Amino acid sequence: MFKRTASAIIAVLMASSAAVAAEEITIATNIANVPFEFEDASGKLQGFEVDLVDMIAARIDKTAKFTQMPFNSLFSAVQSSRADIAIGSITITSKRLESVSFTQPFYDADQCLTVATSGGIEGLDGLEGKDVAVITGTTGEMWASENEPKYKFGTIKRYDGNADPMLDIATGRIAGFIHDCPIDAYYIRDKPQYKIVATIPTNEQFGLMLRKDSPLLNDVNEAITALKNEGEMERLHKKWFGTDAAADSSTLTVQPIPTN
């Protein structure tokens, strides 16, 4: 009798543990991505998308567990189910939608050219014969590769994160960095050695990335809709960017799940 009771208790505890484990979702991220996701001085992960995912997880009765990797690895992480969701200011594109899913967009962005203030470069035309930086796998890399014949860049140098190309600009190893405007603008806001000299109108939108058949997609998307309708997205934008989001932006307007 005692053995049967003990066995039953153990079975219940194991089932409870499995249920608790099932509540955790893995979030893949590239943390060197201020102000969307980054570590503060104490090593705590924070940022616009970190707050967003935490709020979404709470609404769908999950707990977010974050795991760090290079930007280009985010795609295989969700495709192979090593991660449930990927964040990293990931642009929604038709090509990407062939192999992954995205939630509705929640941030609009263009690409920018960031250079050294003392470098003498005032625009894209000043990059002829000079080396430029991009992040591997990003839309900045795609744009640079497609437009290399027009601007005659020296070498397109590929990096895994934002910190190294910024350092290489400061030391003169590269002439400029083609990357998401909001990220670079935030990064250089208190660094007078850098400046943005060109905005490239790529009209991008960021969303959360999931695998194609993810059972989480609809619930996560509905949570984003609720956050927009309740004003939480507006508050998040103000917190991290210091400005109000445009009334017609994807940060505030409810949009459908993107499809090809």
CSV table of C-alpha atoms in Angstrom, one decimal:
chain,number,residue,atom,x,y,z
A,1,MET,CA,0.0,0.0,0.0
A,2,PHE,CA,2.7,2.4,1.0
A,3,LYS,CA,4.8,1.6,-2.1
A,4,ARG,CA,1.8,2.1,-4.3
A,5,THR,CA,1.0,5.5,-2.6
A,6,ALA,CA,4.6,6.6,-2.9
A,7,SER,CA,4.7,5.6,-6.5
A,8,ALA,CA,1.6,7.6,-7.2
A,9,ILE,CA,3.0,10.7,-5.4
A,10,ILE,CA,6.2,10.4,-7.4
A,11,ALA,CA,4.2,10.1,-10.7
A,12,VAL,CA,2.2,13.2,-9.8
A,13,LEU,CA,5.4,15.2,-9.0
A,14,MET,CA,7.0,14.1,-12.2
A,15,ALA,CA,3.9,15.2,-14.2
A,16,SER,CA,3.9,18.5,-12.3
A,17,SER,CA,7.6,19.0,-13.2
A,18,ALA,CA,6.9,18.2,-16.8
A,19,ALA,CA,4.1,20.7,-16.8
A,20,VAL,CA,6.2,23.4,-15.3
A,21,ALA,CA,9.0,22.7,-17.9
A,22,ALA,CA,6.5,22.9,-20.7
A,23,GLU,CA,5.7,26.5,-19.6
A,24,GLU,CA,9.2,27.7,-20.6
A,25,ILE,CA,9.8,29.0,-24.1
A,26,THR,CA,13.3,29.6,-25.4
A,27,ILE,CA,14.1,33.0,-27.0
A,28,ALA,CA,17.1,33.2,-29.2
A,29,THR,CA,18.7,36.6,-29.4
A,30,ASN,CA,21.9,38.5,-30.4
A,31,ILE,CA,22.4,40.6,-27.3
A,32,ALA,CA,24.8,43.2,-28.7
A,33,ASN,CA,21.8,45.1,-30.2
A,34,VAL,CA,21.0,48.2,-28.2
A,35,PRO,CA,18.3,49.3,-27.4
A,36,PHE,CA,16.4,46.2,-28.5
A,37,GLU,CA,18.4,43.6,-26.5
A,38,PHE,CA,21.6,44.1,-24.5
A,39,GLU,CA,23.3,43.4,-21.2
A,40,ASP,CA,23.6,46.2,-18.7
A,41,ALA,CA,26.6,46.8,-16.5
A,42,SER,CA,25.4,44.1,-14.1
A,43,GLY,CA,25.0,41.6,-16.8
A,44,LYS,CA,21.2,41.7,-16.8
A,45,LEU,CA,19.5,41.3,-20.2
A,46,GLN,CA,17.2,44.2,-21.1
A,47,GLY,CA,15.8,46.2,-24.0
A,48,PHE,CA,12.8,47.0,-26.1
A,49,GLU,CA,12.3,43.4,-27.4
A,50,VAL,CA,13.3,41.8,-24.1
A,51,ASP,CA,10.5,43.7,-22.4
A,52,LEU,CA,8.1,42.9,-25.2
A,53,VAL,CA,8.8,39.1,-25.1
A,54,ASP,CA,8.5,39.1,-21.3
A,55,MET,CA,5.1,40.8,-21.5
A,56,ILE,CA,4.0,38.4,-24.2
A,57,ALA,CA,5.1,35.3,-22.3
A,58,ALA,CA,3.2,36.5,-19.2
A,59,ARG,CA,0.0,36.8,-21.3
A,60,ILE,CA,0.3,33.3,-22.8
A,61,ASP,CA,1.2,31.7,-19.4
A,62,LYS,CA,4.8,31.0,-20.4
A,63,THR,CA,8.2,31.9,-19.0
A,64,ALA,CA,10.9,33.3,-21.4
A,65,LYS,CA,14.4,31.8,-21.3
A,66,PHE,CA,16.9,33.7,-23.3
A,67,THR,CA,19.9,32.2,-25.2
A,68,GLN,CA,22.6,34.2,-26.9
A,69,MET,CA,23.9,33.5,-30.4
A,70,PRO,CA,25.2,35.4,-33.5
A,71,PHE,CA,22.5,37.1,-35.6
A,72,ASN,CA,23.0,34.7,-38.5
A,73,SER,CA,22.3,31.7,-36.2
A,74,LEU,CA,18.9,32.9,-35.2
A,75,PHE,CA,17.3,31.5,-38.3
A,76,SER,CA,18.5,28.0,-37.9
A,77,ALA,CA,17.7,28.1,-34.2
A,78,VAL,CA,14.0,28.5,-34.9
A,79,GLN,CA,13.9,26.3,-37.9
A,80,SER,CA,15.4,23.4,-35.9
A,81,SER,CA,13.2,24.1,-32.9
A,82,ARG,CA,16.2,24.9,-30.7
A,83,ALA,CA,14.4,28.2,-30.0
A,84,ASP,CA,10.7,28.9,-30.0
A,85,ILE,CA,11.1,32.6,-30.9
A,86,ALA,CA,14.0,34.7,-32.2
A,87,ILE,CA,14.5,38.4,-31.5
A,88,GLY,CA,17.1,40.8,-32.8
A,89,SER,CA,15.4,43.6,-34.8
A,90,ILE,CA,14.7,41.0,-37.5
A,91,THR,CA,13.3,42.4,-40.7
A,92,ILE,CA,10.3,40.7,-42.2
A,93,THR,CA,11.1,39.8,-45.9
A,94,SER,CA,9.4,37.7,-48.5
A,95,LYS,CA,12.5,35.6,-48.8
A,96,ARG,CA,12.6,34.9,-45.1
A,97,LEU,CA,8.9,34.0,-45.1
A,98,GLU,CA,9.6,31.1,-47.3
A,99,SER,CA,11.3,29.3,-44.4
A,100,VAL,CA,10.1,30.9,-41.2
A,101,SER,CA,7.0,32.7,-39.8
A,102,PHE,CA,6.8,36.2,-38.4
A,103,THR,CA,4.3,37.9,-36.1
A,104,GLN,CA,2.7,41.2,-37.2
A,105,PRO,CA,5.4,43.9,-37.3
A,106,PHE,CA,5.9,46.2,-34.3
A,107,TYR,CA,8.7,48.5,-35.4
A,108,ASP,CA,9.6,50.4,-38.7
A,109,ALA,CA,13.1,51.1,-39.7
A,110,ASP,CA,15.5,52.1,-42.5
A,111,GLN,CA,19.3,51.4,-42.9
A,112,CYS,CA,21.9,54.1,-42.1
A,113,LEU,CA,25.5,54.8,-42.8
A,114,THR,CA,27.5,55.5,-39.6
A,115,VAL,CA,31.1,56.8,-39.9
A,116,ALA,CA,33.8,58.5,-37.8
A,117,THR,CA,33.1,62.2,-37.2
A,118,SER,CA,36.7,63.0,-38.2
A,119,GLY,CA,36.8,60.6,-41.2
A,120,GLY,CA,35.8,63.1,-43.9
A,121,ILE,CA,33.0,60.9,-45.3
A,122,GLU,CA,29.7,62.8,-45.7
A,123,GLY,CA,27.6,60.2,-47.6
A,124,LEU,CA,27.5,56.9,-49.5
A,125,ASP,CA,29.4,58.4,-52.5
A,126,GLY,CA,32.4,58.9,-50.2
A,127,LEU,CA,32.8,55.1,-49.8
A,128,GLU,CA,34.3,54.4,-53.2
A,129,GLY,CA,37.3,52.2,-52.7
A,130,LYS,CA,36.8,52.1,-48.9
A,131,ASP,CA,35.9,49.1,-46.7
A,132,VAL,CA,32.5,49.0,-45.1
A,133,ALA,CA,31.0,46.9,-42.3
A,134,VAL,CA,27.8,44.9,-42.2
A,135,ILE,CA,26.3,42.3,-39.9
A,136,THR,CA,26.2,38.8,-41.4
A,137,GLY,CA,22.7,37.8,-42.5
A,138,THR,CA,21.1,41.2,-42.1
A,139,THR,CA,19.3,43.4,-44.6
A,140,GLY,CA,22.2,45.8,-44.3
A,141,GLU,CA,24.4,43.1,-45.7
A,142,MET,CA,21.9,42.4,-48.5
A,143,TRP,CA,21.7,46.1,-49.4
A,144,ALA,CA,25.5,46.5,-49.4
A,145,SER,CA,26.0,43.5,-51.6
A,146,GLU,CA,23.3,44.6,-54.1
A,147,ASN,CA,24.6,48.2,-54.3
A,148,GLU,CA,28.3,47.5,-54.3
A,149,PRO,CA,28.5,48.0,-58.1
A,150,LYS,CA,26.9,51.4,-57.8
A,151,TYR,CA,29.0,52.7,-54.9
A,152,LYS,CA,32.2,50.7,-55.6
A,153,PHE,CA,33.0,49.8,-52.0
A,154,GLY,CA,36.5,48.4,-51.3
A,155,THR,CA,35.6,45.3,-49.3
A,156,ILE,CA,32.4,44.5,-47.5
A,157,LYS,CA,33.5,43.2,-44.1
A,158,ARG,CA,31.1,41.0,-42.2
A,159,TYR,CA,30.7,40.9,-38.4
A,160,ASP,CA,28.6,39.0,-35.9
A,161,GLY,CA,27.5,42.0,-33.8
A,162,ASN,CA,27.6,45.8,-33.5
A,163,ALA,CA,30.4,46.5,-31.1
A,164,ASP,CA,33.3,45.4,-33.3
A,165,PRO,CA,32.4,47.4,-36.4
A,166,MET,CA,31.9,50.5,-34.2
A,167,LEU,CA,35.4,49.9,-32.7
A,168,ASP,CA,36.9,49.5,-36.2
A,169,ILE,CA,35.3,52.7,-37.4
A,170,ALA,CA,36.9,54.5,-34.4
A,171,THR,CA,40.4,53.0,-35.2
A,172,GLY,CA,40.1,53.6,-38.9
A,173,ARG,CA,40.0,49.9,-40.0
A,174,ILE,CA,36.8,50.5,-41.8
A,175,ALA,CA,35.2,53.6,-43.3
A,176,GLY,CA,31.6,53.1,-42.4
A,177,PHE,CA,28.9,50.7,-41.1
A,178,ILE,CA,25.6,50.0,-42.9
A,179,HIS,CA,23.1,49.0,-40.3
A,180,ASP,CA,19.6,49.6,-38.8
A,181,CYS,CA,19.1,53.3,-38.1
A,182,PRO,CA,17.4,53.0,-34.7
A,183,ILE,CA,20.2,50.8,-33.3
A,184,ASP,CA,23.1,53.0,-34.5
A,185,ALA,CA,21.3,56.2,-33.5
A,186,TYR,CA,20.9,54.9,-30.0
A,187,TYR,CA,24.4,53.5,-29.8
A,188,ILE,CA,26.1,56.8,-30.8
A,189,ARG,CA,23.8,59.2,-28.9
A,190,ASP,CA,26.5,59.9,-26.3
A,191,LYS,CA,29.5,59.2,-28.5
A,192,PRO,CA,30.6,62.3,-30.5
A,193,GLN,CA,33.3,60.4,-32.3
A,194,TYR,CA,30.6,58.9,-34.6
A,195,LYS,CA,27.9,60.4,-36.8
A,196,ILE,CA,25.2,59.1,-39.2
A,197,VAL,CA,25.6,60.7,-42.6
A,198,ALA,CA,23.1,58.9,-44.7
A,199,THR,CA,19.7,57.3,-44.3
A,200,ILE,CA,18.9,54.5,-46.8
A,201,PRO,CA,15.1,54.3,-47.3
A,202,THR,CA,14.6,50.5,-47.1
A,203,ASN,CA,11.2,50.7,-45.4
A,204,GLU,CA,11.7,47.7,-43.2
A,205,GLN,CA,9.5,46.3,-40.4
A,206,PHE,CA,10.6,44.1,-37.5
A,207,GLY,CA,8.7,41.2,-36.1
A,208,LEU,CA,9.2,38.2,-33.8
A,209,MET,CA,10.4,35.2,-35.8
A,210,LEU,CA,9.1,31.6,-35.3
A,211,ARG,CA,9.3,28.4,-37.2
A,212,LYS,CA,6.9,27.8,-40.0
A,213,ASP,CA,4.5,25.4,-38.1
A,214,SER,CA,4.8,27.0,-34.7
A,215,PRO,CA,1.8,26.5,-32.5
A,216,LEU,CA,2.7,29.6,-30.6
A,217,LEU,CA,2.3,32.0,-33.6
A,218,ASN,CA,-1.4,32.9,-33.2
A,219,ASP,CA,-1.2,33.3,-29.4
A,220,VAL,CA,1.9,35.4,-29.6
A,221,ASN,CA,0.4,37.6,-32.4
A,222,GLU,CA,-2.8,38.1,-30.4
A,223,ALA,CA,-0.7,39.2,-27.4
A,224,ILE,CA,1.0,41.8,-29.6
A,225,THR,CA,-2.4,43.0,-30.8
A,226,ALA,CA,-3.6,43.4,-27.2
A,227,LEU,CA,-0.4,45.3,-26.2
A,228,LYS,CA,-0.9,47.7,-29.1
A,229,ASN,CA,-4.6,48.2,-28.2
A,230,GLU,CA,-3.9,48.8,-24.5
A,231,GLY,CA,-1.1,51.3,-25.1
A,232,GLU,CA,1.7,49.1,-23.8
A,233,MET,CA,3.6,49.3,-27.1
A,234,GLU,CA,3.4,53.0,-27.0
A,235,ARG,CA,4.8,53.1,-23.5
A,236,LEU,CA,7.6,50.7,-24.5
A,237,HIS,CA,8.6,52.9,-27.4
A,238,LYS,CA,8.7,55.9,-25.2
A,239,LYS,CA,10.8,54.1,-22.6
A,240,TRP,CA,13.5,52.8,-24.9
A,241,PHE,CA,13.6,55.5,-27.7
A,242,GLY,CA,12.6,58.6,-25.7
A,243,THR,CA,10.0,59.6,-28.3
A,244,ASP,CA,6.4,58.9,-29.2
A,245,ALA,CA,5.8,56.4,-31.9
A,246,ALA,CA,4.2,57.7,-35.1
A,247,ALA,CA,0.4,57.2,-35.1
A,248,ASP,CA,0.6,55.3,-38.3
A,249,SER,CA,3.6,53.2,-37.4
A,250,SER,CA,3.5,49.4,-37.0
A,251,THR,CA,4.4,50.0,-33.3
A,252,LEU,CA,0.8,51.3,-32.7
A,253,THR,CA,-1.3,49.9,-35.6
A,254,VAL,CA,-2.6,46.4,-35.5
A,255,GLN,CA,-1.6,44.5,-38.6
A,256,PRO,CA,-2.1,41.0,-40.0
A,257,ILE,CA,0.4,38.1,-39.7
A,258,PRO,CA,2.6,38.6,-42.8
A,259,THR,CA,2.5,36.0,-45.6
A,260,ASN,CA,4.1,35.6,-48.9
